[in-house]
C-alpha cells in the first residue's frame, strides 16, 4: 500500500527517524558491510523501498539508482536479483526512467536478459519494453513491431520466460501477443510464434508429440 507524506509524518512524528534517514543508514550499512550475506540482506531491504513512489525523491537524493545499477556488474546473483527488481519498479516514475537512461542503464539492463534467473529476465524485459508510443493505429503498429523485435530476440528462451509468468499449468498452448500502449486496455494482435508450450509448476517441459 502506498504512503503519503502526511501519513509518514503521523507514523514517525516530527522527531522520529524518517524514511530518508533510514534509507541513508541502510546505504551506509551496505557500503561498509564486508560479509556477503549481510550485504545481500541490506540491499534487499533497500530494494523493498522501490515499491512505494513516496520514497523516490529520497532514493534519488541518496543516489540509490546508481547503487542498484552498479550491482549489475558485481557478479553476485543475489545483488543482481534485488537490484533488477528495484530498477524495474523505479522505472515506473518518469524522472527515474530519465535518470536510468542517462546513466546508461538500458545497456546494463539488456545484458541481464541472458541471466539464468528467470525473475531477473522478466524484470529486464519490462525495462526493455517500457516506452509508450503515440496513441492511435500508428502507435499500435509501432508498439507491435517493438514487441515483435524483442520476441524474436528472446525466442530461444521463451519457454522458460512464459512458464515462469503463468499462474497455472498449460499443455500444448500457443502464446499470443497482447499489447497496451499508453492506457490500461490490452489489444490482441492475434500474432503467435506458432510453437506450443507445456508448463507445470512454472517450469517448462517438452511437449509430447
PDB file of N, CA, C and O in Angstrom, residues 79-127:
ATOM      1  N   UNK A  79      22.615  -9.900  -5.460  1.00  0.00           N
ATOM      2  CA  UNK A  79      22.597  -8.445  -5.605  1.00  0.00           C
ATOM      3  C   UNK A  79      21.964  -8.042  -6.932  1.00  0.00           C
ATOM      4  O   UNK A  79      21.209  -7.059  -6.999  1.00  0.00           O
ATOM      5  N   UNK A  80      22.250  -8.788  -7.981  1.00  0.00           N
ATOM      6  CA  UNK A  80      21.655  -8.510  -9.292  1.00  0.00           C
ATOM      7  C   UNK A  80      20.148  -8.729  -9.257  1.00  0.00           C
ATOM      8  O   UNK A  80      19.374  -7.932  -9.803  1.00  0.00           O
ATOM      9  N   UNK A  81      19.724  -9.779  -8.585  1.00  0.00           N
ATOM     10  CA  UNK A  81      18.296 -10.098  -8.456  1.00  0.00           C
ATOM     11  C   UNK A  81      17.536  -8.959  -7.786  1.00  0.00           C
ATOM     12  O   UNK A  81      16.528  -8.468  -8.308  1.00  0.00           O
ATOM     13  N   UNK A  82      18.020  -8.508  -6.618  1.00  0.00           N
ATOM     14  CA  UNK A  82      17.331  -7.440  -5.881  1.00  0.00           C
ATOM     15  C   UNK A  82      17.399  -6.112  -6.641  1.00  0.00           C
ATOM     16  O   UNK A  82      16.431  -5.352  -6.661  1.00  0.00           O
ATOM     17  N   UNK A  83      18.542  -5.855  -7.276  1.00  0.00           N
ATOM     18  CA  UNK A  83      18.703  -4.587  -7.993  1.00  0.00           C
ATOM     19  C   UNK A  83      17.809  -4.519  -9.221  1.00  0.00           C
ATOM     20  O   UNK A  83      17.251  -3.464  -9.535  1.00  0.00           O
ATOM     21  N   UNK A  84      17.662  -5.634  -9.935  1.00  0.00           N
ATOM     22  CA  UNK A  84      16.805  -5.634 -11.128  1.00  0.00           C
ATOM     23  C   UNK A  84      15.348  -5.383 -10.740  1.00  0.00           C
ATOM     24  O   UNK A  84      14.625  -4.675 -11.444  1.00  0.00           O
ATOM     25  N   UNK A  85      14.920  -5.948  -9.617  1.00  0.00           N
ATOM     26  CA  UNK A  85      13.547  -5.712  -9.143  1.00  0.00           C
ATOM     27  C   UNK A  85      13.364  -4.251  -8.766  1.00  0.00           C
ATOM     28  O   UNK A  85      12.326  -3.639  -9.071  1.00  0.00           O
ATOM     29  N   UNK A  86      14.372  -3.668  -8.103  1.00  0.00           N
ATOM     30  CA  UNK A  86      14.294  -2.261  -7.689  1.00  0.00           C
ATOM     31  C   UNK A  86      14.226  -1.341  -8.907  1.00  0.00           C
ATOM     32  O   UNK A  86      13.376  -0.443  -8.978  1.00  0.00           O
ATOM     33  N   UNK A  87      15.110  -1.555  -9.878  1.00  0.00           N
ATOM     34  CA  UNK A  87      15.135  -0.711 -11.071  1.00  0.00           C
ATOM     35  C   UNK A  87      13.840  -0.858 -11.861  1.00  0.00           C
ATOM     36  O   UNK A  87      13.312   0.119 -12.415  1.00  0.00           O
ATOM     37  N   UNK A  88      13.309  -2.063 -11.903  1.00  0.00           N
ATOM     38  CA  UNK A  88      12.041  -2.307 -12.604  1.00  0.00           C
ATOM     39  C   UNK A  88      10.926  -1.457 -12.003  1.00  0.00           C
ATOM     40  O   UNK A  88      10.150  -0.823 -12.719  1.00  0.00           O
ATOM     41  N   UNK A  89      10.846  -1.415 -10.672  1.00  0.00           N
ATOM     42  CA  UNK A  89       9.809  -0.620 -10.004  1.00  0.00           C
ATOM     43  C   UNK A  89      10.083   0.878 -10.102  1.00  0.00           C
ATOM     44  O   UNK A  89       9.169   1.674 -10.336  1.00  0.00           O
ATOM     45  N   UNK A  90      11.334   1.259  -9.953  1.00  0.00           N
ATOM     46  CA  UNK A  90      11.683   2.679 -10.010  1.00  0.00           C
ATOM     47  C   UNK A  90      11.418   3.283 -11.388  1.00  0.00           C
ATOM     48  O   UNK A  90      11.086   4.457 -11.505  1.00  0.00           O
ATOM     49  N   UNK A  91      11.536   2.481 -12.434  1.00  0.00           N
ATOM     50  CA  UNK A  91      11.387   2.992 -13.795  1.00  0.00           C
ATOM     51  C   UNK A  91       9.950   3.384 -14.127  1.00  0.00           C
ATOM     52  O   UNK A  91       9.704   3.999 -15.167  1.00  0.00           O
ATOM     53  N   UNK A  92       9.003   3.027 -13.265  1.00  0.00           N
ATOM     54  CA  UNK A  92       7.614   3.433 -13.495  1.00  0.00           C
ATOM     55  C   UNK A  92       7.452   4.944 -13.360  1.00  0.00           C
ATOM     56  O   UNK A  92       6.496   5.520 -13.882  1.00  0.00           O
ATOM     57  N   UNK A  93       8.401   5.582 -12.680  1.00  0.00           N
ATOM     58  CA  UNK A  93       8.378   7.029 -12.493  1.00  0.00           C
ATOM     59  C   UNK A  93       9.163   7.697 -13.632  1.00  0.00           C
ATOM     60  O   UNK A  93      10.309   7.321 -13.896  1.00  0.00           O
ATOM     61  N   UNK A  94       8.577   8.674 -14.338  1.00  0.00           N
ATOM     62  CA  UNK A  94       9.256   9.299 -15.481  1.00  0.00           C
ATOM     63  C   UNK A  94      10.617   9.909 -15.145  1.00  0.00           C
ATOM     64  O   UNK A  94      11.565   9.801 -15.936  1.00  0.00           O
ATOM     65  N   UNK A  95      10.726  10.535 -13.967  1.00  0.00           N
ATOM     66  CA  UNK A  95      12.011  11.130 -13.572  1.00  0.00           C
ATOM     67  C   UNK A  95      13.066  10.054 -13.389  1.00  0.00           C
ATOM     68  O   UNK A  95      14.208  10.192 -13.839  1.00  0.00           O
ATOM     69  N   UNK A  96      12.673   8.974 -12.728  1.00  0.00           N
ATOM     70  CA  UNK A  96      13.611   7.860 -12.541  1.00  0.00           C
ATOM     71  C   UNK A  96      13.999   7.248 -13.876  1.00  0.00           C
ATOM     72  O   UNK A  96      15.162   6.892 -14.091  1.00  0.00           O
ATOM     73  N   UNK A  97      13.011   7.099 -14.772  1.00  0.00           N
ATOM     74  CA  UNK A  97      13.282   6.494 -16.074  1.00  0.00           C
ATOM     75  C   UNK A  97      14.317   7.318 -16.844  1.00  0.00           C
ATOM     76  O   UNK A  97      15.242   6.762 -17.446  1.00  0.00           O
ATOM     77  N   UNK A  98      14.175   8.652 -16.804  1.00  0.00           N
ATOM     78  CA  UNK A  98      15.144   9.515 -17.495  1.00  0.00           C
ATOM     79  C   UNK A  98      16.533   9.365 -16.896  1.00  0.00           C
ATOM     80  O   UNK A  98      17.540   9.346 -17.626  1.00  0.00           O
ATOM     81  N   UNK A  99      16.598   9.257 -15.570  1.00  0.00           N
ATOM     82  CA  UNK A  99      17.895   9.075 -14.906  1.00  0.00           C
ATOM     83  C   UNK A  99      18.544   7.754 -15.315  1.00  0.00           C
ATOM     84  O   UNK A  99      19.749   7.694 -15.569  1.00  0.00           O
ATOM     85  N   UNK A 100      17.744   6.706 -15.368  1.00  0.00           N
ATOM     86  CA  UNK A 100      18.260   5.386 -15.741  1.00  0.00           C
ATOM     87  C   UNK A 100      18.822   5.420 -17.154  1.00  0.00           C
ATOM     88  O   UNK A 100      19.892   4.864 -17.428  1.00  0.00           O
ATOM     89  N   UNK A 101      18.116   6.086 -18.059  1.00  0.00           N
ATOM     90  CA  UNK A 101      18.585   6.189 -19.443  1.00  0.00           C
ATOM     91  C   UNK A 101      19.882   6.990 -19.513  1.00  0.00           C
ATOM     92  O   UNK A 101      20.838   6.589 -20.200  1.00  0.00           O
ATOM     93  N   UNK A 102      19.944   8.110 -18.795  1.00  0.00           N
ATOM     94  CA  UNK A 102      21.140   8.959 -18.824  1.00  0.00           C
ATOM     95  C   UNK A 102      22.357   8.261 -18.227  1.00  0.00           C
ATOM     96  O   UNK A 102      23.494   8.532 -18.616  1.00  0.00           O
ATOM     97  N   UNK A 103      22.112   7.351 -17.308  1.00  0.00           N
ATOM     98  CA  UNK A 103      23.208   6.640 -16.652  1.00  0.00           C
ATOM     99  C   UNK A 103      23.574   5.344 -17.385  1.00  0.00           C
ATOM    100  O   UNK A 103      24.200   4.456 -16.814  1.00  0.00           O
ATOM    101  N   UNK A 104      23.129   5.242 -18.643  1.00  0.00           N
ATOM    102  CA  UNK A 104      23.443   4.078 -19.477  1.00  0.00           C
ATOM    103  C   UNK A 104      22.815   2.795 -18.926  1.00  0.00           C
ATOM    104  O   UNK A 104      23.315   1.687 -19.164  1.00  0.00           O
ATOM    105  N   UNK A 105      21.717   2.959 -18.195  1.00  0.00           N
ATOM    106  CA  UNK A 105      21.079   1.820 -17.560  1.00  0.00           C
ATOM    107  C   UNK A 105      20.476   0.825 -18.527  1.00  0.00           C
ATOM    108  O   UNK A 105      20.403  -0.370 -18.229  1.00  0.00           O
ATOM    109  N   UNK A 106      20.029   1.295 -19.706  1.00  0.00           N
ATOM    110  CA  UNK A 106      19.397   0.394 -20.664  1.00  0.00           C
ATOM    111  C   UNK A 106      20.367  -0.689 -21.119  1.00  0.00           C
ATOM    112  O   UNK A 106      20.015  -1.876 -21.202  1.00  0.00           O
ATOM    113  N   UNK A 107      21.608  -0.304 -21.416  1.00  0.00           N
ATOM    114  CA  UNK A 107      22.605  -1.291 -21.841  1.00  0.00           C
ATOM    115  C   UNK A 107      22.909  -2.277 -20.721  1.00  0.00           C
ATOM    116  O   UNK A 107      23.089  -3.482 -20.964  1.00  0.00           O
ATOM    117  N   UNK A 108      22.963  -1.772 -19.495  1.00  0.00           N
ATOM    118  CA  UNK A 108      23.232  -2.654 -18.355  1.00  0.00           C
ATOM    119  C   UNK A 108      22.090  -3.642 -18.163  1.00  0.00           C
ATOM    120  O   UNK A 108      22.307  -4.830 -17.912  1.00  0.00           O
ATOM    121  N   UNK A 109      20.862  -3.137 -18.288  1.00  0.00           N
ATOM    122  CA  UNK A 109      19.689  -3.991 -18.123  1.00  0.00           C
ATOM    123  C   UNK A 109      19.612  -5.023 -19.241  1.00  0.00           C
ATOM    124  O   UNK A 109      19.274  -6.194 -19.015  1.00  0.00           O
ATOM    125  N   UNK A 110      19.940  -4.616 -20.468  1.00  0.00           N
ATOM    126  CA  UNK A 110      19.849  -5.524 -21.611  1.00  0.00           C
ATOM    127  C   UNK A 110      20.725  -6.752 -21.423  1.00  0.00           C
ATOM    128  O   UNK A 110      20.368  -7.860 -21.845  1.00  0.00           O
ATOM    129  N   UNK A 111      21.862  -6.588 -20.790  1.00  0.00           N
ATOM    130  CA  UNK A 111      22.769  -7.714 -20.562  1.00  0.00           C
ATOM    131  C   UNK A 111      22.156  -8.756 -19.624  1.00  0.00           C
ATOM    132  O   UNK A 111      22.526  -9.932 -19.662  1.00  0.00           O
ATOM    133  N   UNK A 112      21.204  -8.324 -18.795  1.00  0.00           N
ATOM    134  CA  UNK A 112      20.586  -9.246 -17.838  1.00  0.00           C
ATOM    135  C   UNK A 112      19.588 -10.187 -18.502  1.00  0.00           C
ATOM    136  O   UNK A 112      19.129 -11.143 -17.886  1.00  0.00           O
ATOM    137  N   UNK A 113      19.239  -9.908 -19.753  1.00  0.00           N
ATOM    138  CA  UNK A 113      18.287 -10.765 -20.461  1.00  0.00           C
ATOM    139  C   UNK A 113      18.817 -12.168 -20.676  1.00  0.00           C
ATOM    140  O   UNK A 113      18.064 -13.079 -21.009  1.00  0.00           O
ATOM    141  N   UNK A 114      20.115 -12.352 -20.483  1.00  0.00           N
ATOM    142  CA  UNK A 114      20.724 -13.670 -20.644  1.00  0.00           C
ATOM    143  C   UNK A 114      21.007 -14.318 -19.294  1.00  0.00           C
ATOM    144  O   UNK A 114      21.710 -15.319 -19.216  1.00  0.00           O
ATOM    145  N   UNK A 115      20.425 -13.744 -18.228  1.00  0.00           N
ATOM    146  CA  UNK A 115      20.617 -14.298 -16.886  1.00  0.00           C
ATOM    147  C   UNK A 115      19.909 -15.645 -16.757  1.00  0.00           C
ATOM    148  O   UNK A 115      18.904 -15.910 -17.423  1.00  0.00           O
ATOM    149  N   UNK A 116      20.409 -16.502 -15.886  1.00  0.00           N
ATOM    150  CA  UNK A 116      19.761 -17.777 -15.599  1.00  0.00           C
ATOM    151  C   UNK A 116      18.602 -17.607 -14.622  1.00  0.00           C
ATOM    152  O   UNK A 116      17.804 -18.520 -14.432  1.00  0.00           O
ATOM    153  N   UNK A 117      18.543 -16.452 -13.969  1.00  0.00           N
ATOM    154  CA  UNK A 117      17.477 -16.151 -13.018  1.00  0.00           C
ATOM    155  C   UNK A 117      16.275 -15.629 -13.796  1.00  0.00           C
ATOM    156  O   UNK A 117      16.311 -14.549 -14.374  1.00  0.00           O
ATOM    157  N   UNK A 118      15.182 -16.391 -13.833  1.00  0.00           N
ATOM    158  CA  UNK A 118      14.028 -16.032 -14.649  1.00  0.00           C
ATOM    159  C   UNK A 118      13.400 -14.716 -14.205  1.00  0.00           C
ATOM    160  O   UNK A 118      12.918 -13.937 -15.030  1.00  0.00           O
ATOM    161  N   UNK A 119      13.400 -14.445 -12.895  1.00  0.00           N
ATOM    162  CA  UNK A 119      12.807 -13.200 -12.412  1.00  0.00           C
ATOM    163  C   UNK A 119      13.624 -11.994 -12.871  1.00  0.00           C
ATOM    164  O   UNK A 119      13.072 -10.946 -13.202  1.00  0.00           O
ATOM    165  N   UNK A 120      14.936 -12.142 -12.916  1.00  0.00           N
ATOM    166  CA  UNK A 120      15.794 -11.076 -13.432  1.00  0.00           C
ATOM    167  C   UNK A 120      15.484 -10.823 -14.898  1.00  0.00           C
ATOM    168  O   UNK A 120      15.396  -9.675 -15.347  1.00  0.00           O
ATOM    169  N   UNK A 121      15.292 -11.888 -15.665  1.00  0.00           N
ATOM    170  CA  UNK A 121      14.960 -11.757 -17.090  1.00  0.00           C
ATOM    171  C   UNK A 121      13.631 -11.024 -17.266  1.00  0.00           C
ATOM    172  O   UNK A 121      13.509 -10.124 -18.104  1.00  0.00           O
ATOM    173  N   UNK A 122      12.636 -11.371 -16.467  1.00  0.00           N
ATOM    174  CA  UNK A 122      11.323 -10.733 -16.566  1.00  0.00           C
ATOM    175  C   UNK A 122      11.405  -9.252 -16.225  1.00  0.00           C
ATOM    176  O   UNK A 122      10.786  -8.413 -16.890  1.00  0.00           O
ATOM    177  N   UNK A 123      12.163  -8.915 -15.175  1.00  0.00           N
ATOM    178  CA  UNK A 123      12.352  -7.508 -14.828  1.00  0.00           C
ATOM    179  C   UNK A 123      13.022  -6.759 -15.967  1.00  0.00           C
ATOM    180  O   UNK A 123      12.679  -5.612 -16.272  1.00  0.00           O
ATOM    181  N   UNK A 124      13.980  -7.405 -16.603  1.00  0.00           N
ATOM    182  CA  UNK A 124      14.721  -6.782 -17.694  1.00  0.00           C
ATOM    183  C   UNK A 124      13.840  -6.582 -18.923  1.00  0.00           C
ATOM    184  O   UNK A 124      13.914  -5.557 -19.600  1.00  0.00           O
ATOM    185  N   UNK A 125      12.990  -7.562 -19.222  1.00  0.00           N
ATOM    186  CA  UNK A 125      12.075  -7.440 -20.356  1.00  0.00           C
ATOM    187  C   UNK A 125      11.128  -6.272 -20.165  1.00  0.00           C
ATOM    188  O   UNK A 125      10.822  -5.536 -21.097  1.00  0.00           O
ATOM    189  N   UNK A 126      10.650  -6.092 -18.946  1.00  0.00           N
ATOM    190  CA  UNK A 126       9.747  -4.972 -18.677  1.00  0.00           C
ATOM    191  C   UNK A 126      10.458  -3.649 -18.922  1.00  0.00           C
ATOM    192  O   UNK A 126       9.883  -2.703 -19.440  1.00  0.00           O
ATOM    193  N   UNK A 127      11.742  -3.583 -18.553  1.00  0.00           N
ATOM    194  CA  UNK A 127      12.527  -2.384 -18.809  1.00  0.00           C
ATOM    195  C   UNK A 127      12.662  -2.129 -20.308  1.00  0.00           C
ATOM    196  O   UNK A 127      12.527  -1.007 -20.778  1.00  0.00           O
TER     197      UNK A 127
END
